[in-house]
Every structure is written in C-alpha cells, then in structure tokens.
C-alpha cells in the first residue's frame, strides 16, 4: 500500500492554525503509524506506515494570517502549502486540487456547513471542527450528501479520547449503575469572546464548547434527548458592547431517564489558574463518577505568576532531539481517527459503513446539533420572557414527530406548540 493523502485546511486561527496545522505537519513528517497506538489502532501501523500525507493548501479570511501558518508549516516540514484567502477560499482550493482527499474545516462555528457541503459535493472527505453545524436541517443535508458520495465526515470530538473519559466509558459508567443525573461544565477565558473570536455574536458558549460534553454523554450512553430547557445571561460582554451570551445553561432529559445539566461560559477572568475550567460528574443508581478535566493534580505557583494548573493530557509540546516541537496528547486523536478511517477507505477497500465505529461520525454529531439547535430557540425565548418578568417557561420536546418548542406563553397567538423539525431523531 503506497500513496498520498492530500489535505487542505480552511481556517487557520486559534485552533486551525495550532492543533490542526501541527497534526497535519506531524503526519507529513512521520506518517500516521506513530499516532495509532494511542487509539488502540496499532494493529494497522504496518499497513498504513507507507502512506504519505501532504498539507497541500491552507486558507483563511485574510492572506496575512494564512501566510503565518504557511511559514510555520514550512518551518516544521520543509514544505510550504499553497495559500488561499477570501470569503470562500475553499472553492478555489477544490478547483485547484481535483485530487484532494481531505478538507479540514476550522472556520468559525456558523461557517462549517457551507464548507463541508462544498467538499462533499466535490467527492472530498471532511474533518470538521465541532459543532458540525448549528442547524438540524444542515446536519441532514451533510449526512445525505456524505452517504450519496460515499465520503466520511469526521467531527473533532477529542474529549472522547481523553484517557479519563476512555476509562469512564469502558469501565466506570457501568459500575455506577443506571445514570440518574449529572453536570458537565466548560468555562472559557474572557479573551476568547472579546478578542480572539470576531464571530462571538454568531455563536454562544453552549454551541461553541457545550457540544463537547453533549457529544461525550451521547458517546457514553447512546441515549437520545426527549426534552430540554435552556437559559442564558447577557451582562459581562454587554459591557464591551458585544451582543452575545456570557453564559448558557441547558438541562437535557434523555430517553434512558438521565437528566444532564450543561453549563458553559466564555467570560472567565485571566486570573483563573488554568486555560479553561472544565469537568463533569454523573450520579448513577449505584455510584458516582467525578472527573475534573482541568485540575489534573498538577499545580504550581511562583512570584508574580499566581497559582497555576494545567490539563496536561491535552496536546502539549515535547521537544524532539532536533529541537522541533512534537504535539503530544489527546487533542489530535479524533483527527487521527478520522484520517485512519479515510486511509482504510482509500487504500484498503473498506466501506464507509465498515469504518463508522472508528471516529465521531456525522450521524452521531446530528444528535448534538439537534440539541444545540433546540437549545438556541428555547434559550432566546426564555431570555425574552425573563426580561419581561415572566419567568423561563419554554422547553423543547424531541419525539418521533421531530422537535417541538413548547411555549405556554404563546397561547394568546395560538403558538404553544411550534414544530421546528419534522423527522424522528
Ligand atoms: N475542538 C476544540 O476543542 C476547539 C477549540 C477551539 C476552537 N474550536 C472550533 O474551531 C473552529 C475555529 O475556531 P478558532 O478558535 O480557530 O477561531 P478563530 O476565530 O481563531 O479562527 C477562525 C479562522 O477561520 C478563518 N475564517 C473566517 N472566515 C472565513 C472564511 N469566510 N473563509 C475562510 N476562512 C475563514 C479565519 O481567518 C481564521 O483563520 C470553531 O468552529 C471552534 O468552535 C474547537
């Protein structure tokens, strides 16, 4: 088996320019085999070792920023990907590289679906950042096209690969009995919403990072939502003139009887001891699991630096003997899983169906998108009612008939039940 997987990366910001670019640069240098053992896929290491990877193109909104990534990749690999910029640079990439294998999508949250659909239409596999998209109808279009074109859409749900989460899923969740309720939280730093993202107003902390936890819980239990309620607050970012939610809280009830609270914000002051604050806990009929993803037991402080902690399981730099940085940790694992599946399809005759249990699929992401979509509608209605002093009475119901928004205060306009989706989840 010999050949090349050609990759293009669209979006070279905080995440694309760092985690994605480094992952593909490492693949270009050393192939996929060194990464496979982390995923338990080392049985394929010899088979997939001869495959070459090439990051052929990088794209962003502006040329200035994409050139930075190009220079970094050149420094890491000795080869420079072609640069593209503009409002829709993926179109040019798809025209310029008719033999492209993979489009990696790390654009802002509201700009995933368009890139994914364009890539699939051209017969190109996709590795996409989460959330796969923000709208359940978009999720259906993506899945339909991926099936028709026999292509993979792998979603970067790397929390599944955190070693603690692997252990919870494989050993602990069954020992604690049937899940009753739980909490999952991820609190992002203020600079993300105030300076890093130009697009904070087009997303929200639940869509942006709550998706990780929704996916993880679905990955643990495979249970679908039956109802949810959601609220959000707008106070801190309003001070900066940013019209976005500071924080969002969503409670989802699942068909296995479990109720989960998802709490997210992107306003944590820089004084916090780590990069982000995150964790989850689940109470079952016979026990409980608590998992702190931020404080892993490593803490240090020094004069002028405050007290610090770090999630050392995520990607971090390890210096190679030649001084170049290797990216080590679970942060790249879902990208590797998606690429392993793509390699199996391109070079080993595997079908889309036969590799589906290797990586976080579009079909699984659809459940998360449904929750994100419904939570957005419910949260906005409740926000309006709360401001009017009417409480937060709105909920969403998921069923065989689709997704229904239940708004008791809509009775006067005959709008108590509003179906926003008409297919079963
Ligand atoms: N998996 C994770 O843990 C994780 C962490 C951070 C971000 N993300 C996700 O990654 C995605 C990108 O986030 P980020 O933090 O890198 O954001 P960012 O704002 O730092 O970067 C966005 C990038 O997209 C580019 N872009 C914007 N509009 C574009 C267009 N029309 N055409 C081409 N490129 C365009 C920008 O130039 C920039 O390079 C988001 O969906 C986010 O949710 C995931």
Short mmCIF file of C-alpha atoms and ligand atoms in Angstrom, two decimals:
data_model
loop_
_atom_site.label_atom_id
_atom_site.label_comp_id
_atom_site.label_asym_id
_atom_site.label_seq_id
_atom_site.Cartn_x
_atom_site.Cartn_y
_atom_site.Cartn_z
CA UNK A 1 0.00 0.00 0.00
CA UNK A 2 1.60 3.20 -1.13
CA UNK A 3 0.12 6.57 -1.88
CA UNK A 4 -0.63 10.01 -0.58
CA UNK A 5 -3.46 11.65 1.35
CA UNK A 6 -3.72 15.27 0.29
CA UNK A 7 -5.20 17.60 2.91
CA UNK A 8 -6.37 21.22 2.71
CA UNK A 9 -7.04 23.23 5.87
CA UNK A 10 -9.61 26.04 5.85
CA UNK A 11 -9.42 28.23 8.95
CA UNK A 12 -6.01 28.88 10.47
CA UNK A 13 -6.99 30.75 13.63
CA UNK A 14 -6.61 29.77 17.27
CA UNK A 15 -7.45 26.09 16.69
CA UNK A 16 -6.86 25.51 12.96
CA UNK A 17 -3.51 27.30 12.99
CA UNK A 18 -2.37 25.40 16.04
CA UNK A 19 -3.82 21.91 16.61
CA UNK A 20 -4.85 21.10 13.01
CA UNK A 21 -1.78 22.54 11.31
CA UNK A 22 0.53 20.75 13.73
CA UNK A 23 -1.33 17.47 13.40
CA UNK A 24 -1.02 17.54 9.59
CA UNK A 25 2.59 18.71 9.73
CA UNK A 26 3.40 15.77 12.03
CA UNK A 27 1.64 13.37 9.66
CA UNK A 28 3.64 14.83 6.80
CA UNK A 29 6.88 14.28 8.70
CA UNK A 30 6.26 10.85 10.15
CA UNK A 31 3.09 9.30 8.72
CA UNK A 32 0.10 8.10 10.73
CA UNK A 33 1.59 5.00 12.35
CA UNK A 34 3.20 6.79 15.34
CA UNK A 35 -0.23 8.16 16.27
CA UNK A 36 -2.21 4.92 16.02
CA UNK A 37 -1.26 3.26 19.30
CA UNK A 38 -2.96 6.00 21.33
CA UNK A 39 -6.25 4.96 19.71
CA UNK A 40 -5.76 1.21 20.01
CA UNK A 41 -5.35 1.05 16.22
CA UNK A 42 -1.72 -0.06 16.31
CA UNK A 43 -2.73 -3.29 14.54
CA UNK A 44 -2.80 -1.20 11.35
CA UNK A 45 0.51 0.53 11.95
CA UNK A 46 2.46 -1.57 9.42
CA UNK A 47 -0.30 -1.41 6.80
CA UNK A 48 -0.69 2.35 7.00
CA UNK A 49 3.01 3.19 7.50
CA UNK A 50 3.85 3.72 3.81
CA UNK A 51 1.07 6.28 3.33
CA UNK A 52 2.30 9.81 2.84
CA UNK A 53 0.37 12.88 3.99
CA UNK A 54 0.65 16.28 2.42
CA UNK A 55 -0.89 19.52 3.63
CA UNK A 56 -1.28 20.98 0.15
CA UNK A 57 -3.28 24.14 0.96
CA UNK A 58 -4.12 26.42 3.83
CA UNK A 59 -6.83 29.09 3.74
CA UNK A 60 -8.23 31.84 5.93
CA UNK A 61 -10.19 35.05 5.62
CA UNK A 62 -7.07 37.15 5.12
CA UNK A 63 -3.81 36.43 3.35
CA UNK A 64 -1.78 37.90 6.19
CA UNK A 65 -2.93 35.33 8.71
CA UNK A 66 -2.76 32.38 6.34
CA UNK A 67 0.80 33.27 5.37
CA UNK A 68 1.78 32.97 9.02
CA UNK A 69 0.51 29.40 9.03
CA UNK A 70 2.24 28.70 5.74
CA UNK A 71 5.56 29.90 7.19
CA UNK A 72 5.08 27.81 10.33
CA UNK A 73 4.27 24.67 8.34
CA UNK A 74 7.33 25.29 6.17
CA UNK A 75 9.45 25.55 9.31
CA UNK A 76 8.03 22.28 10.65
CA UNK A 77 8.07 20.23 7.44
CA UNK A 78 10.38 21.97 4.99
CA UNK A 79 7.46 22.28 2.57
CA UNK A 80 5.04 25.16 2.10
CA UNK A 81 1.34 24.58 1.46
CA UNK A 82 -0.31 26.88 -1.09
CA UNK A 83 -2.19 29.79 0.46
CA UNK A 84 -5.74 30.90 -0.26
CA UNK A 85 -7.76 33.75 1.22
CA UNK A 86 -11.10 35.48 0.83
CA UNK A 87 -14.72 34.95 1.79
CA UNK A 88 -14.93 31.47 0.17
CA UNK A 89 -11.39 30.23 -0.42
CA UNK A 90 -12.44 26.57 -0.29
CA UNK A 91 -13.98 26.94 -3.75
CA UNK A 92 -10.63 27.82 -5.28
CA UNK A 93 -8.96 25.01 -3.37
CA UNK A 94 -11.45 22.48 -4.70
CA UNK A 95 -10.91 23.79 -8.24
CA UNK A 96 -7.12 23.86 -7.86
CA UNK A 97 -6.79 20.38 -6.32
CA UNK A 98 -9.15 18.00 -8.12
CA UNK A 99 -7.35 15.09 -6.42
CA UNK A 100 -7.78 16.47 -2.89
CA UNK A 101 -8.60 13.73 -0.36
CA UNK A 102 -9.50 15.68 2.77
CA UNK A 103 -10.88 19.11 3.58
CA UNK A 104 -10.18 20.08 7.20
CA UNK A 105 -12.67 22.68 8.42
CA UNK A 106 -11.66 25.01 11.27
CA UNK A 107 -13.68 28.08 10.32
CA UNK A 108 -16.00 29.89 12.79
CA UNK A 109 -18.96 27.85 14.08
CA UNK A 110 -21.53 29.32 11.66
CA UNK A 111 -19.27 28.58 8.69
CA UNK A 112 -18.83 24.83 8.83
CA UNK A 113 -21.85 23.57 6.89
CA UNK A 114 -21.11 25.51 3.69
CA UNK A 115 -17.51 24.29 3.53
CA UNK A 116 -18.43 20.70 4.40
CA UNK A 117 -21.16 20.57 1.73
CA UNK A 118 -18.86 22.04 -0.94
CA UNK A 119 -16.15 19.49 -0.12
CA UNK A 120 -18.57 16.56 -0.16
CA UNK A 121 -20.06 17.72 -3.44
CA UNK A 122 -16.55 17.54 -4.91
CA UNK A 123 -16.15 14.00 -3.51
CA UNK A 124 -13.72 15.04 -0.77
CA UNK A 125 -13.68 13.58 2.75
CA UNK A 126 -14.09 16.04 5.63
CA UNK A 127 -12.53 16.50 9.06
CA UNK A 128 -14.52 19.22 10.74
CA UNK A 129 -14.34 21.16 13.93
CA UNK A 130 -17.26 20.95 16.29
CA UNK A 131 -20.10 21.80 16.19
CA UNK A 132 -20.53 20.06 12.82
CA UNK A 133 -23.15 22.73 12.09
CA UNK A 134 -25.71 24.77 14.00
CA UNK A 135 -28.93 23.68 12.33
CA UNK A 136 -30.51 20.21 12.25
CA UNK A 137 -31.62 20.60 8.61
CA UNK A 138 -27.99 21.31 7.67
CA UNK A 139 -26.95 18.17 9.54
CA UNK A 140 -29.39 16.13 7.46
CA UNK A 141 -28.06 17.63 4.21
CA UNK A 142 -24.49 16.82 5.24
CA UNK A 143 -25.34 13.22 6.12
CA UNK A 144 -27.36 12.70 2.93
CA UNK A 145 -24.57 14.01 0.72
CA UNK A 146 -21.85 12.11 2.60
CA UNK A 147 -23.79 8.87 2.10
CA UNK A 148 -24.50 9.61 -1.57
CA UNK A 149 -20.85 10.45 -2.26
CA UNK A 150 -19.55 7.63 -0.01
CA UNK A 151 -17.39 10.06 1.90
CA UNK A 152 -16.55 10.47 5.57
CA UNK A 153 -17.37 13.46 7.72
CA UNK A 154 -15.35 13.05 10.91
CA UNK A 155 -16.05 15.53 13.70
CA UNK A 156 -13.29 16.69 16.04
CA UNK A 157 -14.73 15.43 19.30
CA UNK A 158 -11.42 14.89 21.01
CA UNK A 159 -12.90 14.72 24.52
CA UNK A 160 -13.87 11.15 23.68
CA UNK A 161 -10.15 10.36 23.61
CA UNK A 162 -9.19 11.93 26.94
CA UNK A 163 -7.73 8.93 28.82
CA UNK A 164 -10.00 9.63 31.81
CA UNK A 165 -13.07 9.61 29.56
CA UNK A 166 -11.98 6.39 27.87
CA UNK A 167 -11.80 4.82 31.31
CA UNK A 168 -15.21 6.17 32.34
CA UNK A 169 -16.81 4.85 29.15
CA UNK A 170 -15.12 1.46 29.20
CA UNK A 171 -15.08 0.62 32.91
CA UNK A 172 -16.70 3.09 35.26
CA UNK A 173 -20.06 4.09 33.78
CA UNK A 174 -21.46 0.57 34.07
CA UNK A 175 -20.23 0.20 37.66
CA UNK A 176 -22.15 3.27 38.83
CA UNK A 177 -25.41 1.73 37.65
CA UNK A 178 -28.14 3.38 35.63
CA UNK A 179 -27.36 7.09 35.20
CA UNK A 180 -29.76 9.40 37.06
CA UNK A 181 -28.39 12.89 36.69
CA UNK A 182 -25.20 14.80 36.15
CA UNK A 183 -23.43 18.03 35.35
CA UNK A 184 -20.90 18.96 32.69
CA UNK A 185 -19.23 22.35 32.58
CA UNK A 186 -16.72 24.13 30.43
CA UNK A 187 -15.80 27.72 31.19
CA UNK A 188 -13.66 29.52 28.65
CA UNK A 189 -11.44 32.58 29.14
CA UNK A 190 -12.81 36.06 28.52
CA UNK A 191 -10.32 36.80 25.76
CA UNK A 192 -11.94 34.15 23.54
CA UNK A 193 -15.22 36.05 23.30
CA UNK A 194 -13.79 39.58 23.50
CA UNK A 195 -10.72 39.42 21.27
CA UNK A 196 -9.96 36.02 19.68
CA UNK A 197 -13.34 35.47 18.04
CA UNK A 198 -14.61 38.10 15.64
CA UNK A 199 -17.71 35.89 15.47
CA UNK A 200 -18.79 35.62 19.13
CA UNK A 201 -22.14 37.22 18.31
CA UNK A 202 -22.86 34.46 15.77
CA UNK A 203 -22.32 31.69 18.30
CA UNK A 204 -22.65 31.18 22.06
CA UNK A 205 -20.79 29.28 24.77
CA UNK A 206 -23.08 26.23 24.59
CA UNK A 207 -22.85 25.83 20.80
CA UNK A 208 -19.12 26.52 20.93
CA UNK A 209 -17.97 24.25 23.77
CA UNK A 210 -21.07 22.66 25.33
CA UNK A 211 -21.11 20.47 22.21
CA UNK A 212 -18.05 18.61 23.51
CA UNK A 213 -19.94 17.47 26.59
CA UNK A 214 -23.20 16.73 24.83
CA UNK A 215 -21.25 14.51 22.44
CA UNK A 216 -19.37 12.83 25.28
CA UNK A 217 -22.55 11.97 27.17
CA UNK A 218 -24.11 10.63 23.96
CA UNK A 219 -20.91 8.66 23.33
CA UNK A 220 -21.10 7.14 26.84
CA UNK A 221 -24.77 6.13 26.78
CA UNK A 222 -26.05 6.35 23.18
CA UNK A 223 -29.24 7.80 24.64
CA UNK A 224 -31.28 10.36 22.70
CA UNK A 225 -32.81 13.55 24.12
CA UNK A 226 -36.53 13.68 24.95
CA UNK A 227 -36.77 17.25 26.21
CA UNK A 228 -34.70 20.25 27.23
CA UNK A 229 -34.85 23.69 28.73
CA UNK A 230 -32.29 26.47 28.42
CA UNK A 231 -31.48 29.92 29.74
CA UNK A 232 -28.65 32.38 29.16
CA UNK A 233 -27.31 35.64 30.55
CA UNK A 234 -26.02 38.80 28.87
CA UNK A 235 -24.23 41.13 31.27
CA UNK A 236 -20.45 40.90 31.12
CA UNK A 237 -19.97 41.04 27.34
CA UNK A 238 -22.58 43.81 27.11
CA UNK A 239 -20.03 45.96 28.97
CA UNK A 240 -17.73 45.58 25.95
CA UNK A 241 -20.54 46.28 23.50
CA UNK A 242 -20.63 42.61 22.41
CA UNK A 243 -24.15 41.31 21.80
CA UNK A 244 -23.56 37.71 22.82
CA UNK A 245 -24.49 35.48 25.73
CA UNK A 246 -21.98 35.44 28.60
CA UNK A 247 -23.16 32.05 29.73
CA UNK A 248 -25.73 29.41 28.81
CA UNK A 249 -27.23 26.64 30.94
CA UNK A 250 -29.07 23.78 29.30
CA UNK A 251 -30.80 20.85 31.01
CA UNK A 252 -31.38 17.88 28.76
CA UNK A 253 -33.54 14.87 29.67
CA UNK A 254 -32.60 11.66 27.84
CA UNK A 255 -34.62 8.59 26.90
CA UNK A 256 -32.70 6.43 29.39
CA UNK A 257 -34.16 8.56 32.20
CA UNK A 258 -31.00 10.59 32.84
CA UNK A 259 -31.07 14.37 33.23
CA UNK A 260 -27.91 16.34 32.49
CA UNK A 261 -27.06 19.98 33.16
CA UNK A 262 -24.64 21.60 30.74
CA UNK A 263 -23.11 24.87 31.93
CA UNK A 264 -20.88 26.99 29.77
CA UNK A 265 -19.42 30.47 29.72
CA UNK A 266 -16.69 32.39 27.92
CA UNK A 267 -16.13 35.16 30.45
CA UNK A 268 -13.65 33.62 32.91
CA UNK A 269 -11.20 36.35 34.01
CA UNK A 270 -7.49 35.84 33.24
CA UNK A 271 -6.79 35.42 36.97
CA UNK A 272 -8.14 31.85 36.76
CA UNK A 273 -5.45 29.24 37.45
CA UNK A 274 -5.70 27.36 34.14
CA UNK A 275 -6.54 27.77 30.47
CA UNK A 276 -10.17 26.71 30.87
CA UNK A 277 -12.25 25.29 33.72
CA UNK A 278 -13.93 22.02 32.85
CA UNK A 279 -15.27 18.82 34.30
CA UNK A 280 -18.26 16.53 34.63
CA UNK A 281 -19.92 14.25 37.11
CA UNK A 282 -22.64 11.64 36.85
CA UNK A 283 -24.69 10.08 39.64
CA UNK A 284 -26.00 6.57 38.98
CA UNK A 285 -28.22 4.16 40.89
CA UNK A 286 -25.13 2.50 42.39
CA UNK A 287 -22.43 5.13 42.49
CA UNK A 288 -21.00 8.32 41.13
CA UNK A 289 -18.15 9.40 38.89
CA UNK A 290 -16.47 12.79 39.26
CA UNK A 291 -13.96 13.91 36.69
CA UNK A 292 -12.12 17.23 36.75
CA UNK A 293 -10.65 17.85 33.29
CA UNK A 294 -8.85 20.98 34.31
CA UNK A 295 -7.15 20.26 37.60
CA UNK A 296 -5.30 17.02 36.93
CA UNK A 297 -3.39 17.19 40.18
CA UNK A 298 -0.56 19.33 38.84
CA UNK A 299 -0.32 22.77 40.46
CA UNK A 300 2.47 25.28 40.78
CA UNK A 301 2.97 28.91 41.72
CA UNK A 302 5.76 31.38 41.60
CA UNK A 303 6.35 35.02 42.36
CA UNK A 304 4.28 37.22 40.06
CA UNK A 305 2.74 34.23 38.24
CA UNK A 306 -0.13 33.31 40.54
CA UNK A 307 -1.17 29.74 41.28
CA UNK A 308 -1.45 27.68 38.09
CA UNK A 309 -2.81 24.32 36.96
CA UNK A 310 -2.82 22.63 33.53
CA UNK A 311 -4.68 19.91 31.65
CA UNK A 312 -1.53 18.00 30.74
CA UNK A 313 -3.48 15.24 28.96
CA UNK A 314 -4.39 17.64 26.14
CA UNK A 315 -1.84 18.45 23.45
CA UNK A 316 1.40 19.92 24.63
CA UNK A 317 4.79 20.42 23.09
CA UNK A 318 7.50 17.87 23.62
CA UNK A 319 10.86 18.76 22.12
CA UNK A 320 12.27 16.33 19.61
CA UNK A 321 16.03 15.73 19.66
CA UNK A 322 16.36 18.25 16.80
CA UNK A 323 14.63 20.89 18.94
CA UNK A 324 11.39 20.99 16.91
CA UNK A 325 8.12 20.72 18.85
CA UNK A 326 6.15 17.48 18.76
CA UNK A 327 2.48 17.79 19.62
CA UNK A 328 1.61 15.09 22.14
CA UNK A 329 -1.74 14.34 23.77
CA UNK A 330 -5.37 13.52 23.09
CA UNK A 331 -6.07 16.85 21.29
CA UNK A 332 -5.25 15.34 17.88
CA UNK A 333 -6.74 11.90 18.47
CA UNK A 334 -10.09 12.39 16.78
CA UNK A 335 -8.36 13.88 13.72
CA UNK A 336 -6.12 10.80 13.62
CA UNK A 337 -9.16 8.51 13.99
CA UNK A 338 -10.92 10.21 11.07
CA UNK A 339 -7.81 10.00 8.92
CA UNK A 340 -7.26 6.35 9.78
CA UNK A 341 -10.81 5.67 8.56
CA UNK A 342 -10.15 7.65 5.37
CA UNK A 343 -6.92 5.70 4.77
CA UNK A 344 -8.77 2.42 5.24
CA UNK A 345 -11.31 3.51 2.64
CA UNK A 346 -8.81 4.86 0.11
CA UNK A 347 -6.18 2.15 0.35
CA UNK A 348 -7.69 -0.95 1.99
CA UNK A 349 -11.05 -1.30 0.26
CA UNK A 350 -13.04 -0.51 3.43
CA UNK A 351 -16.54 0.89 3.03
CA UNK A 352 -17.98 3.96 4.76
CA UNK A 353 -20.15 1.67 6.89
CA UNK A 354 -17.30 -0.64 7.87
CA UNK A 355 -15.19 2.20 9.33
CA UNK A 356 -18.07 4.05 11.02
CA UNK A 357 -17.21 2.89 14.52
CA UNK A 358 -13.67 4.28 14.26
CA UNK A 359 -14.36 8.01 14.56
CA UNK A 360 -17.01 10.56 15.69
CA UNK A 361 -19.43 10.41 12.75
CA UNK A 362 -21.78 12.95 11.20
CA UNK A 363 -24.69 10.70 12.20
CA UNK A 364 -23.66 10.97 15.86
CA UNK A 365 -22.99 14.71 15.53
CA UNK A 366 -26.58 15.12 14.29
CA UNK A 367 -27.86 14.40 17.83
CA UNK A 368 -25.62 17.12 19.26
CA UNK A 369 -26.71 19.55 16.54
CA UNK A 370 -30.37 18.83 17.33
CA UNK A 371 -29.76 19.70 20.97
CA UNK A 372 -27.77 22.85 20.11
CA UNK A 373 -30.44 23.98 17.66
CA UNK A 374 -33.38 23.44 20.04
CA UNK A 375 -31.47 24.95 22.98
CA UNK A 376 -30.83 28.11 20.97
CA UNK A 377 -34.53 28.61 20.21
CA UNK A 378 -35.63 27.83 23.79
CA UNK A 379 -32.91 30.00 25.36
CA UNK A 380 -33.78 33.03 23.22
CA UNK A 381 -37.49 32.80 24.05
CA UNK A 382 -36.77 32.31 27.75
CA UNK A 383 -34.33 35.23 27.68
CA UNK A 384 -37.03 37.49 26.31
CA UNK A 385 -39.60 36.28 28.86
CA UNK A 386 -37.18 36.64 31.76
CA UNK A 387 -36.60 40.26 30.79
CA UNK A 388 -40.35 40.78 30.81
CA UNK A 389 -40.57 39.28 34.30
CA UNK A 390 -42.44 36.22 33.03
CA UNK A 391 -40.00 33.54 34.13
CA UNK A 392 -38.45 30.95 31.82
CA UNK A 393 -41.32 28.61 30.87
CA UNK A 394 -40.19 27.46 27.39
CA UNK A 395 -38.98 23.92 26.72
CA UNK A 396 -38.33 21.70 23.72
CA UNK A 397 -39.66 18.19 23.20
CA UNK A 398 -37.99 15.61 20.99
CA UNK A 399 -40.05 12.74 19.63
CA UNK A 400 -40.91 10.59 16.62
CA UNK A 401 -42.57 13.68 15.17
CA UNK A 402 -39.36 15.76 15.40
CA UNK A 403 -38.59 18.73 17.62
CA UNK A 404 -41.37 20.83 19.12
CA UNK A 405 -40.88 24.08 21.01
CA UNK A 406 -43.38 24.28 23.85
CA UNK A 407 -44.14 27.88 24.81
CA UNK A 408 -47.01 28.20 27.32
CA UNK A 409 -46.94 32.00 26.92
CA UNK A 410 -47.58 31.66 23.18
CA UNK A 411 -51.20 30.62 23.88
CA UNK A 412 -52.67 34.03 23.05
CA UNK A 413 -51.25 33.74 19.47
CA UNK A 414 -52.08 30.04 19.22
CA UNK A 415 -48.35 29.23 19.24
CA UNK A 416 -47.92 26.98 22.26
CA UNK A 417 -46.54 24.14 20.13
CA UNK A 418 -44.17 25.03 17.29
CA UNK A 419 -42.53 22.24 15.35
CA UNK A 420 -39.05 23.25 14.20
CA UNK A 421 -38.16 19.82 12.80
CA UNK A 422 -40.43 17.11 11.44
CA UNK A 423 -38.35 13.94 11.44
CA UNK A 424 -37.57 11.48 14.22
CA UNK A 425 -34.13 11.86 15.76
N1 LIG B 1 -12.05 21.12 19.25
C1 LIG B 1 -11.83 22.12 20.12
O1 LIG B 1 -11.59 21.93 21.30
C2 LIG B 1 -11.85 23.51 19.62
C3 LIG B 1 -11.17 24.52 20.29
C4 LIG B 1 -11.24 25.81 19.77
C5 LIG B 1 -12.00 26.04 18.62
N2 LIG B 1 -12.67 25.02 18.02
C6 LIG B 1 -13.51 25.26 16.85
O2 LIG B 1 -12.67 25.54 15.74
C7 LIG B 1 -13.31 26.49 14.89
C8 LIG B 1 -12.37 27.66 14.71
O3 LIG B 1 -12.14 28.22 15.98
P1 LIG B 1 -10.86 29.12 16.26
O4 LIG B 1 -10.74 29.13 17.72
O5 LIG B 1 -9.71 28.68 15.46
O6 LIG B 1 -11.43 30.52 15.72
P2 LIG B 1 -10.61 31.77 15.17
O7 LIG B 1 -11.57 32.89 15.10
O8 LIG B 1 -9.35 31.92 15.94
O9 LIG B 1 -10.21 31.31 13.68
C9 LIG B 1 -11.14 31.23 12.64
C10 LIG B 1 -10.39 31.04 11.33
O10 LIG B 1 -11.35 30.94 10.29
C11 LIG B 1 -10.96 31.83 9.26
N3 LIG B 1 -12.14 32.29 8.52
C12 LIG B 1 -13.12 33.14 8.93
N4 LIG B 1 -13.98 33.36 7.92
C13 LIG B 1 -13.51 32.65 6.87
C14 LIG B 1 -13.95 32.48 5.55
N5 LIG B 1 -15.05 33.08 5.09
N6 LIG B 1 -13.23 31.68 4.73
C15 LIG B 1 -12.11 31.06 5.18
N7 LIG B 1 -11.64 31.19 6.42
C16 LIG B 1 -12.35 31.98 7.25
C17 LIG B 1 -10.28 32.99 9.96
O11 LIG B 1 -9.47 33.71 9.04
C18 LIG B 1 -9.46 32.20 10.98
O12 LIG B 1 -8.29 31.71 10.36
C19 LIG B 1 -14.63 26.86 15.56
O13 LIG B 1 -15.66 26.14 15.00
C20 LIG B 1 -14.44 26.44 17.01
O14 LIG B 1 -15.63 26.07 17.65
C21 LIG B 1 -12.59 23.78 18.50
#
